[in-house]
XYZ file of C-alpha atoms in Angstrom:
687
model
C 4.451 51.812 22.109
C 6.291 53.334 19.165
C 7.524 50.814 16.598
C 11.036 52.257 16.855
C 11.258 50.764 20.320
C 11.316 47.279 18.826
C 14.898 47.875 17.697
C 15.801 46.416 21.070
C 15.599 42.899 19.695
C 18.770 41.490 18.214
C 16.558 39.567 15.865
C 15.628 42.875 14.307
C 19.103 44.091 13.353
C 18.435 44.016 9.622
C 21.738 45.543 8.597
C 23.408 42.171 8.229
C 20.435 40.305 6.817
C 19.273 39.569 3.297
C 16.026 40.774 1.758
C 14.014 37.723 2.741
C 15.154 37.995 6.344
C 14.293 41.700 6.399
C 10.813 40.942 5.085
C 10.288 38.352 7.832
C 11.633 40.750 10.425
C 9.265 43.492 9.290
C 6.359 41.072 9.732
C 7.591 40.046 13.171
C 7.932 43.673 14.252
C 4.286 44.250 13.338
C 3.314 41.247 15.426
C 5.265 42.440 18.446
C 3.848 45.951 18.122
C 0.325 44.565 18.250
C 1.225 42.311 21.191
C 2.822 45.213 23.049
C -0.110 47.520 22.436
C -2.533 44.858 23.593
C -0.563 44.433 26.802
C 0.377 40.842 25.975
C 4.072 41.529 25.514
C 4.450 42.404 29.171
C 2.149 39.656 30.487
C 3.064 38.908 34.057
C 4.451 42.364 34.782
C 2.829 44.406 37.524
C 0.532 47.218 36.525
C 3.161 49.784 37.416
C 5.122 48.800 34.288
C 2.194 49.649 32.025
C 1.268 53.107 30.822
C -0.075 55.292 33.547
C -3.226 57.181 32.715
C -2.489 60.881 33.004
C -5.355 63.302 33.458
C -5.638 66.497 31.485
C -3.444 68.312 33.998
C -0.608 65.904 34.860
C 1.753 66.874 37.642
C 4.694 67.454 35.336
C 6.860 68.892 38.075
C 7.646 65.305 39.136
C 10.584 64.044 36.979
C 9.187 60.502 36.994
C 5.737 61.603 35.782
C 7.339 63.844 33.168
C 9.496 60.937 32.013
C 6.484 58.621 31.767
C 4.601 61.279 29.830
C 7.380 61.536 27.233
C 7.994 57.786 27.191
C 4.401 56.870 26.361
C 4.340 59.668 23.800
C 7.280 58.095 22.000
C 9.688 60.947 22.865
C 12.343 58.664 24.327
C 15.277 61.079 24.218
C 13.315 63.532 26.326
C 12.353 60.784 28.765
C 15.878 59.441 29.313
C 17.449 62.375 31.278
C 14.336 62.674 33.436
C 14.520 59.002 34.416
C 18.228 59.418 35.143
C 17.548 62.509 37.268
C 14.896 60.689 39.234
C 17.129 57.655 39.880
C 20.091 59.792 41.008
C 17.900 61.348 43.668
C 15.778 58.298 44.544
C 17.923 55.201 44.017
C 16.175 53.489 46.952
C 12.708 54.846 46.198
C 9.545 52.872 45.419
C 9.865 53.589 41.726
C 13.575 52.790 41.390
C 12.896 49.374 39.885
C 10.576 50.876 37.268
C 13.112 53.546 36.356
C 15.967 51.037 35.970
C 13.735 48.933 33.733
C 12.871 51.952 31.566
C 16.512 53.070 31.280
C 17.520 49.565 30.205
C 14.765 49.522 27.586
C 15.758 52.912 26.188
C 19.449 52.020 25.894
C 18.583 48.693 24.310
C 16.334 50.444 21.803
C 19.102 52.895 20.872
C 21.693 50.123 20.419
C 23.602 50.783 23.647
C 23.430 47.135 24.661
C 26.322 47.143 27.114
C 24.787 50.079 29.033
C 21.379 48.407 28.982
C 22.937 45.267 30.475
C 24.343 47.297 33.372
C 20.901 48.709 34.187
C 19.329 45.237 33.985
C 22.073 43.760 36.183
C 21.522 46.436 38.861
C 17.788 45.776 38.636
C 18.210 42.034 39.199
C 20.668 42.546 42.066
C 18.498 45.104 43.876
C 15.119 43.456 43.242
C 15.835 39.703 42.805
C 12.470 38.469 43.993
C 10.233 40.457 41.662
C 8.133 38.428 39.242
C 9.280 40.663 36.405
C 12.871 39.457 36.596
C 12.329 36.561 34.158
C 11.373 39.086 31.518
C 14.420 41.183 32.375
C 16.595 38.093 31.926
C 15.073 37.629 28.475
C 16.038 41.213 27.615
C 19.538 40.566 28.917
C 19.726 37.553 26.622
C 18.814 39.807 23.710
C 21.553 42.280 24.626
C 24.183 39.537 24.872
C 22.988 38.173 21.504
C 23.360 41.590 19.911
C 26.853 41.988 21.366
C 27.887 38.637 19.940
C 28.184 37.103 23.404
C 26.368 33.950 22.386
C 27.268 31.711 25.331
C 25.899 34.268 27.812
C 22.803 34.782 25.671
C 22.159 31.043 25.499
C 22.139 30.748 29.294
C 19.471 33.430 29.673
C 17.279 32.096 26.844
C 17.441 28.506 28.101
C 16.212 29.518 31.518
C 13.352 31.568 30.083
C 12.404 28.771 27.647
C 12.270 26.237 30.483
C 10.641 28.169 33.319
C 8.815 31.307 32.203
C 5.032 31.118 32.723
C 4.295 33.178 29.593
C 4.150 30.759 26.638
C 4.726 33.565 24.154
C 7.963 34.564 25.861
C 9.019 30.925 25.948
C 8.424 30.790 22.196
C 10.572 33.864 21.675
C 13.351 32.361 23.773
C 13.123 29.111 21.819
C 13.312 31.083 18.601
C 16.495 32.785 19.800
C 17.955 29.433 20.760
C 17.334 28.340 17.186
C 19.096 31.438 15.895
C 22.005 30.683 18.208
C 22.238 27.201 16.716
C 22.438 28.865 13.311
C 25.318 31.013 14.569
C 27.078 27.804 15.594
C 26.262 26.327 12.150
C 24.159 23.693 13.870
C 21.362 23.937 11.335
C 19.646 20.706 12.305
C 19.490 21.876 15.907
C 18.160 25.235 14.755
C 15.516 23.527 12.640
C 14.419 21.375 15.550
C 13.840 24.372 17.796
C 12.200 26.483 15.107
C 9.885 23.656 14.107
C 8.852 23.225 17.752
C 8.243 26.963 17.989
C 6.190 26.825 14.803
C 4.099 23.863 15.919
C 3.490 25.089 19.481
C 2.295 28.578 18.586
C -1.323 29.299 17.736
C -0.810 32.783 16.303
C -0.858 32.383 12.509
C 1.318 35.425 11.840
C 3.927 34.161 14.253
C 3.763 30.706 12.658
C 4.359 32.304 9.258
C 7.415 34.099 10.586
C 8.834 30.862 11.950
C 8.046 29.235 8.618
C 10.086 31.890 6.821
C 13.118 31.208 9.015
C 12.803 27.460 8.539
C 12.541 27.804 4.760
C 15.582 30.064 4.749
C 17.650 27.388 6.473
C 16.359 24.617 4.197
C 16.767 26.590 0.981
C 19.996 28.442 1.666
C 21.971 27.026 4.575
C 22.118 23.229 4.626
C 23.850 20.771 2.308
C 22.239 18.187 0.059
C 23.470 15.370 2.315
C 21.830 17.001 5.323
C 18.594 17.378 3.365
C 18.609 13.637 2.661
C 19.075 12.936 6.384
C 16.154 15.251 7.171
C 13.868 13.310 4.797
C 14.254 10.382 7.198
C 13.859 12.483 10.343
C 10.683 14.229 9.180
C 8.505 11.566 7.605
C 5.344 13.561 7.008
C 3.839 16.973 7.434
C 5.892 20.101 7.970
C 8.818 20.544 7.281
C 9.170 17.237 5.391
C 7.387 18.783 2.385
C 9.832 21.723 2.282
C 12.829 19.410 2.523
C 11.595 17.241 -0.349
C 10.742 20.282 -2.492
C 14.257 21.645 -1.988
C 15.779 18.316 -3.045
C 13.494 18.252 -6.097
C 14.709 21.751 -6.984
C 18.364 20.733 -6.583
C 18.024 17.658 -8.780
C 16.040 19.644 -11.344
C 18.791 22.258 -11.593
C 21.450 19.549 -11.860
C 19.349 17.589 -14.387
C 19.856 14.544 -12.182
C 16.870 12.730 -13.647
C 17.180 9.537 -11.598
C 17.180 11.308 -8.230
C 14.631 13.846 -9.447
C 12.136 11.141 -10.340
C 12.744 9.223 -7.103
C 12.333 12.219 -4.787
C 9.429 13.628 -6.804
C 7.632 10.274 -6.617
C 8.322 10.184 -2.850
C 6.787 13.653 -2.489
C 3.675 12.696 -4.480
C 3.210 9.583 -2.325
C 3.749 11.334 1.011
C 1.625 14.390 0.291
C -1.468 13.453 -1.734
C -3.251 16.683 -0.762
C -0.342 19.122 -1.031
C -0.878 22.222 -3.248
C 2.303 21.385 -5.196
C 1.420 17.731 -5.801
C -0.189 18.134 -9.230
C 2.675 20.292 -10.509
C 5.238 17.744 -9.359
C 3.250 14.929 -10.950
C 3.221 16.805 -14.282
C 6.966 17.319 -14.019
C 7.460 13.566 -13.587
C 5.370 12.992 -16.714
C 7.434 15.528 -18.679
C 10.599 13.583 -17.861
C 8.999 10.265 -18.786
C 7.853 11.607 -22.170
C 11.345 12.770 -23.095
C 12.642 9.264 -23.815
C 15.408 10.609 -26.053
C 16.749 12.727 -23.220
C 16.917 15.875 -25.341
C 18.060 19.095 -23.760
C 15.145 21.500 -23.958
C 15.133 25.255 -24.504
C 11.910 27.124 -23.803
C 10.745 29.894 -26.120
C 8.143 32.353 -24.798
C 6.942 34.867 -27.405
C 3.749 36.658 -28.531
C 2.764 34.532 -31.526
C -0.779 35.886 -31.744
C -2.257 39.327 -31.164
C -0.909 42.789 -31.859
C 2.755 41.929 -31.175
C 2.782 38.725 -33.176
C 4.939 40.278 -35.927
C 7.806 40.815 -33.497
C 7.198 37.390 -31.974
C 7.410 35.717 -35.372
C 10.609 37.589 -36.271
C 12.224 36.422 -33.032
C 10.996 32.841 -33.462
C 12.344 32.693 -37.022
C 15.769 33.825 -35.841
C 15.769 31.076 -33.182
C 14.579 28.420 -35.637
C 17.268 29.369 -38.154
C 19.985 28.944 -35.506
C 18.685 25.419 -34.749
C 18.121 24.468 -38.395
C 21.719 25.273 -39.318
C 23.023 22.573 -36.968
C 24.150 19.214 -38.294
C 21.781 16.267 -37.902
C 23.434 14.747 -34.826
C 23.702 18.112 -33.070
C 20.109 18.971 -33.922
C 18.957 15.713 -32.296
C 20.380 16.837 -28.942
C 18.311 20.037 -28.624
C 14.556 20.555 -28.584
C 12.648 23.855 -28.655
C 9.465 24.091 -26.575
C 7.547 27.101 -27.915
C 4.817 28.863 -25.914
C 2.581 31.755 -26.960
C 2.789 34.475 -24.302
C -0.321 36.117 -25.795
C -2.394 32.945 -25.761
C -4.382 33.786 -22.642
C -2.477 31.757 -20.048
C -0.776 33.728 -17.246
C 2.822 34.413 -18.163
C 4.118 33.291 -14.766
C 2.243 30.008 -15.180
C 3.923 29.434 -18.541
C 7.358 30.015 -17.029
C 6.629 27.701 -14.092
C 5.424 24.940 -16.420
C 8.565 25.159 -18.543
C 10.932 25.572 -15.600
C 9.433 22.575 -13.763
C 10.918 20.239 -16.386
C 14.478 19.269 -15.360
C 15.381 18.845 -19.054
C 14.656 22.558 -19.571
C 17.975 24.391 -19.274
C 16.982 27.927 -20.281
C 14.297 30.131 -21.785
C 14.518 32.592 -24.686
C 12.117 35.516 -24.296
C 9.885 37.263 -23.391
C 10.085 40.226 -25.764
C 8.803 43.077 -23.553
C 10.511 44.597 -20.516
C 7.294 44.531 -18.492
C 6.926 40.812 -19.127
C 10.478 40.150 -17.970
C 9.799 42.071 -14.752
C 6.626 40.039 -14.213
C 8.382 36.667 -14.288
C 11.354 37.515 -12.037
C 9.922 35.780 -8.897
C 9.267 32.557 -10.822
C 12.671 32.698 -12.501
C 14.401 33.127 -9.131
C 12.399 30.309 -7.567
C 13.259 27.828 -10.320
C 16.765 29.237 -10.867
C 16.387 29.012 -14.632
C 18.304 31.356 -16.962
C 16.092 33.598 -19.096
C 17.677 35.203 -22.174
C 15.621 38.002 -23.740
C 16.667 39.136 -27.226
C 14.589 42.327 -27.308
C 13.599 43.788 -23.898
C 15.547 47.028 -23.544
C 14.495 48.894 -20.363
C 17.370 50.289 -18.342
C 18.574 48.076 -15.471
C 16.400 45.095 -16.413
C 18.973 42.260 -15.951
C 19.893 43.618 -12.534
C 16.509 42.431 -11.217
C 17.720 38.836 -11.035
C 20.979 36.888 -11.432
C 19.085 34.637 -13.853
C 18.007 37.380 -16.287
C 20.240 37.952 -19.327
C 19.665 39.928 -22.485
C 21.068 40.344 -25.954
C 19.129 43.456 -26.915
C 20.119 46.764 -28.444
C 19.648 49.127 -25.514
C 19.770 52.902 -25.550
C 22.752 52.786 -23.233
C 24.742 50.660 -25.699
C 23.854 52.993 -28.563
C 24.693 56.159 -26.612
C 28.039 54.746 -25.519
C 28.978 53.484 -28.987
C 27.974 56.721 -30.724
C 29.770 58.932 -28.196
C 32.966 56.907 -28.445
C 32.999 56.993 -32.243
C 32.164 60.700 -32.377
C 34.925 61.742 -29.992
C 37.609 59.136 -30.653
C 37.231 58.732 -34.422
C 35.527 61.906 -35.685
C 37.328 64.205 -33.203
C 34.096 65.980 -32.292
C 34.072 67.706 -28.915
C 30.987 69.892 -28.488
C 27.438 68.659 -29.006
C 23.835 69.819 -29.115
C 20.952 67.388 -28.565
C 17.558 67.703 -30.276
C 15.348 65.021 -28.745
C 11.672 63.966 -28.585
C 10.056 64.867 -25.276
C 9.021 61.333 -24.351
C 10.591 58.558 -22.331
C 12.975 57.134 -24.934
C 14.136 60.599 -26.054
C 14.702 61.753 -22.491
C 16.651 58.578 -21.712
C 18.809 59.013 -24.845
C 19.526 62.639 -23.905
C 20.632 61.638 -20.411
C 22.751 58.673 -21.540
C 24.468 60.452 -24.444
C 25.293 63.489 -22.308
C 26.785 61.250 -19.618
C 28.908 59.315 -22.133
C 30.136 62.481 -23.868
C 31.168 64.094 -20.600
C 32.920 60.915 -19.437
C 35.062 61.109 -22.595
C 35.977 64.773 -22.055
C 33.386 66.238 -24.424
C 30.675 68.806 -23.722
C 26.962 69.091 -24.415
C 26.348 72.814 -24.906
C 22.557 72.685 -25.205
C 19.597 70.296 -25.250
C 16.314 71.121 -27.001
C 13.102 69.081 -26.881
C 10.360 68.676 -29.463
C 6.910 67.088 -29.450
C 6.434 63.942 -31.514
C 3.294 65.481 -33.002
C 5.210 68.417 -34.462
C 5.845 68.874 -38.172
C 7.225 72.425 -37.973
C 10.451 72.632 -35.954
C 11.229 76.309 -36.454
C 11.205 77.192 -32.750
C 13.602 74.403 -31.827
C 15.946 75.152 -34.745
C 16.125 78.844 -33.886
C 16.970 77.813 -30.331
C 19.860 75.817 -31.766
C 21.165 78.967 -33.468
C 19.543 78.566 -36.882
C 18.932 81.715 -38.969
C 17.005 81.931 -42.285
C 18.795 83.187 -45.439
C 17.360 86.711 -45.586
C 18.090 87.439 -41.923
C 21.527 85.819 -42.126
C 22.617 87.984 -45.068
C 21.263 91.102 -43.396
C 23.151 90.395 -40.158
C 26.376 89.616 -42.009
C 26.186 92.788 -44.190
C 25.478 94.972 -41.165
C 28.398 93.488 -39.265
C 30.766 93.820 -42.179
C 29.732 97.379 -43.082
C 30.009 98.458 -39.462
C 33.458 96.959 -39.179
C 32.433 94.177 -36.812
C 33.178 91.190 -39.008
C 31.901 87.883 -37.718
C 29.707 89.675 -35.164
C 28.532 87.760 -32.150
C 26.886 84.367 -31.793
C 23.113 84.373 -32.317
C 20.412 82.001 -31.178
C 19.131 80.482 -27.982
C 20.930 79.264 -24.886
C 23.609 81.933 -25.135
C 25.125 82.591 -28.554
C 25.222 79.269 -30.370
C 25.933 80.669 -33.852
C 27.347 83.659 -35.695
C 27.381 84.739 -39.366
C 30.601 84.258 -41.314
C 31.378 86.033 -44.637
C 32.524 83.500 -47.208
C 32.809 85.851 -50.228
C 32.207 89.482 -51.163
C 33.613 92.316 -53.344
C 33.354 95.987 -52.393
C 31.698 98.226 -54.982
C 31.646 101.770 -53.641
C 29.567 101.481 -50.481
C 28.078 98.109 -51.272
C 29.242 94.514 -51.471
C 28.788 92.375 -54.574
C 28.730 88.549 -54.872
C 28.086 88.437 -51.176
C 27.992 84.969 -49.617
C 27.720 84.082 -45.971
C 27.203 81.071 -43.724
C 26.790 80.206 -40.054
C 29.490 79.174 -37.639
C 28.358 77.250 -34.564
C 29.606 76.833 -31.029
C 29.083 73.054 -31.338
C 30.394 70.392 -33.718
C 27.424 68.046 -34.000
C 23.724 67.604 -33.244
C 22.503 64.297 -31.807
C 18.912 63.598 -32.916
C 17.749 60.335 -31.285
C 14.426 60.258 -33.127
C 12.847 57.872 -35.595
C 13.221 58.179 -39.350
C 9.822 59.825 -39.899
C 10.539 62.878 -37.731
C 14.237 63.034 -38.580
C 13.198 63.118 -42.248
C 11.222 66.296 -41.503
C 13.799 67.877 -39.193
C 16.885 67.649 -41.446
C 15.513 69.724 -44.397
C 14.345 72.378 -41.943
C 17.804 72.501 -40.335
C 19.259 73.216 -43.769
C 16.609 75.875 -44.440
C 17.780 77.692 -41.319
C 21.435 77.272 -42.357
C 22.384 74.545 -39.891
C 24.116 72.545 -42.587
C 27.786 72.524 -41.623
C 27.633 70.475 -38.409
C 27.706 66.685 -38.198
C 24.355 64.993 -37.612
C 24.257 61.964 -35.312
C 21.518 59.411 -34.733
C 20.500 56.102 -33.186
C 19.038 52.997 -34.804
C 15.743 54.791 -35.419
C 17.506 56.335 -38.437
C 18.023 52.974 -40.130
C 15.308 53.143 -42.775
C 15.292 53.653 -46.551
C 12.587 56.268 -45.976
C 15.030 58.568 -44.186
C 17.462 58.401 -47.100
C 14.640 59.025 -49.563
C 13.209 62.011 -47.674
C 16.335 63.690 -46.318
C 19.386 62.026 -47.837
C 20.145 64.905 -50.190
C 20.227 67.350 -47.260
C 22.686 65.357 -45.131
C 26.289 66.373 -45.761
C 27.775 64.481 -42.820
C 25.566 62.063 -40.893
C 26.393 59.028 -38.745
C 24.263 56.628 -36.717
C 24.624 53.261 -34.983
C 22.630 50.059 -35.136
C 22.886 46.448 -34.068
C 22.179 45.021 -37.514
C 22.931 46.102 -41.078
C 21.595 43.788 -43.770
C 23.964 45.211 -46.423
C 27.029 44.646 -44.260
C 30.271 43.557 -45.868
C 30.820 41.033 -43.072
C 30.689 37.482 -44.398
C 28.711 36.161 -41.416
C 26.017 38.783 -41.841
C 25.784 38.106 -45.585
C 25.318 34.369 -44.996
C 22.675 35.015 -42.325
C 20.738 37.432 -44.544
C 20.790 34.991 -47.462
C 19.794 31.985 -45.320
C 16.972 33.890 -43.668
C 15.597 35.030 -47.034
C 15.828 31.526 -48.463
C 14.199 29.880 -45.437
C 11.395 32.314 -44.672
C 10.988 34.281 -47.910
C 11.397 37.647 -46.194
C 14.125 40.009 -45.067
C 15.797 39.564 -41.692
C 15.334 42.264 -39.052
C 17.258 43.406 -36.000
C 14.920 41.292 -33.824
C 15.636 38.230 -35.948
C 19.388 38.821 -35.747
C 19.380 39.295 -31.968
C 17.253 36.172 -31.508
C 19.562 34.195 -33.815
C 22.562 35.242 -31.722
C 20.788 34.473 -28.425
C 19.836 30.987 -29.599
C 23.327 30.401 -31.022
C 24.947 31.283 -27.686
C 22.673 28.863 -25.802
C 22.945 26.044 -28.348
C 26.715 26.351 -28.556
C 26.876 26.058 -24.773
C 24.675 22.956 -24.794
C 26.752 21.251 -27.486
C 29.900 21.979 -25.483
C 28.540 20.233 -22.384
C 26.311 22.753 -20.584
C 23.425 20.282 -20.277
C 21.723 21.679 -17.157
C 20.588 25.119 -16.039
C 23.453 25.571 -13.569
C 26.000 25.043 -16.338
C 24.040 27.237 -18.758
C 24.058 30.093 -16.255
C 27.795 29.648 -15.772
C 28.183 29.641 -19.550
C 26.196 32.854 -19.984
C 28.180 34.508 -17.220
C 31.323 33.842 -19.259
C 30.301 34.990 -22.755
C 33.008 37.258 -24.161
C 33.380 38.672 -27.677
C 30.829 36.345 -29.244
C 30.930 37.058 -33.022
C 27.233 37.781 -33.375
C 25.228 38.851 -36.376
C 23.937 41.708 -34.208
C 27.437 42.801 -33.214
C 30.324 41.324 -31.281
C 28.794 40.577 -27.876
C 30.028 40.263 -24.306
C 27.686 39.519 -21.405
C 28.554 41.667 -18.383
C 28.421 40.485 -14.733
C 25.011 42.169 -14.477
C 23.638 39.954 -17.259
C 23.448 42.883 -19.652
C 25.172 42.847 -23.033
C 27.983 45.038 -24.263
C 28.140 45.163 -28.045
C 30.372 46.465 -30.755
C 27.697 48.012 -32.968
C 27.647 48.828 -36.650
C 28.567 52.450 -37.284
C 26.750 53.626 -40.410
C 27.039 56.732 -42.546
C 24.575 58.431 -44.870
C 26.550 59.581 -47.882
C 25.539 60.219 -51.487
C 21.994 59.255 -50.540
C 23.096 55.812 -49.399
C 23.729 54.106 -46.069
C 27.291 52.840 -45.855
C 29.043 50.750 -43.217
C 31.957 52.581 -41.604
C 33.423 50.021 -39.191
């Protein structure tokens, strides 16, 4: 039987269900497919309802045999008209009951539930005594369920659950009765039926599916008061453990330490052999050790190994934010620092921290891949995670509990495009980008932002990061060396075609322009020329090492009159040293500028230098801001993870060292960056 046929079940209408339900439904479909194929699904039906064995030369002139051939081959739309043709001509024939059954199945599978019900009703009326009618009534219950006719559906399912000889079909009917209780918001009644279905079924896959539905009700549907009632109803075993674990989770999130300890101790006593017992016991100990009742913030960073430099920069920013608090405020907050490179599984570290009800949030990890890895644990413990560095596109959208305060490529592209068009009045752009992931992403994002603001990207040219000679790319941008430029300009002028046509790749991006010249007989003296371009600026989203090589070569090929634009990879003294004298007009953006004129930045830079004996970095600044946002929330009353999440959801225009910051509904940050200019071989703040 083709898996598509299982759409007949109202349980399998995934359009209105969440991801967890869809996952459970997919599992249940697999189970039913295997049951159907093994013949168990139709247990109790006569052999004439099963697939007929056709020999190599079936008599396909008979509409019924043709229909069966297509049906068992999964070609249902071809089978349907043949069944209908047969029934129209043989409504009283020996096979009429089989044909009505098939037509009902096909309409149910295609979502035509009302039509399927009519076929089933005719079948029951014409053949009331057949042993297959109980199964038909079950299918009618499914159709009524799908049509939202819950009272009618309940009547059919109750009868099947009470009288049908097939225990598997009784289980399915009981399951539907539980779902009907859910529809009526009778969650305790639904639980009772689903638990019975779970306990009475020997098929492990089916038990797991029932377990998923039960956990969904416990975790998402019922109130805390109802959970407390259920702890008395279910004293031991399943689902008492799930009910207690949900209450433990609730009290942990609320930081209700009294109830947390009481319910956790109850769980440990009731379930001495449960897989979660040791974890819960450790969580009780963590609460008992925190006699001062400090609010804890976890910090998960690579403090050893090849990324320890970044980890230390982030940690120092966090520590500075805490150290600058007054004594009484500092006594309210405690950092719990974990080394993500220390050998322990990252998910295990998160679970250990998140199990402590005094832990209201976590700063870190630093890498996008690490953030992706911990999403399931973060969702399970509902603990906010605030990364100050991970920058992959779409990262916070993976979970409502993931936030970030990082300088992303999207933020840079948007900020640079807005400044270029709105402040510099640039309209047409070329992009010279490295042919690797970050360069490709910058090209895409900058182009999108420019076009959204009414600008135009006239060409994009890629280079390899291993290159040192960029002649080919520069010629493609319309660059021309001096000797060729003068020759072209003289020829144009002498021939009477001043200014000529645009030269270069991608369709005439430049043309020679005569700046000065005096006729002397048939020649021109004091001849000077330059290039005019069909674009206003070149965006080069590379790092300072390659940009330092590219800029002098642009000038060599006479691309020296357009504005040069960059991202934070430009922010290095080495770029100014290597290429500063060649940059006439160059702008870039960054999230941190240590020489800023802003008073807050100056104080941060000085305090960081005094405390740690080294210069602050962008990572330090972003971490300082992340910690400051969390600590400020704690001091203003956000003393549990639910309140911290609400606080993060509402951050607007936070005056950060790494730029004025707003946290968007996605959890991502929107920043007002520093716009910087290279002028007179110095980097200067513009905004």
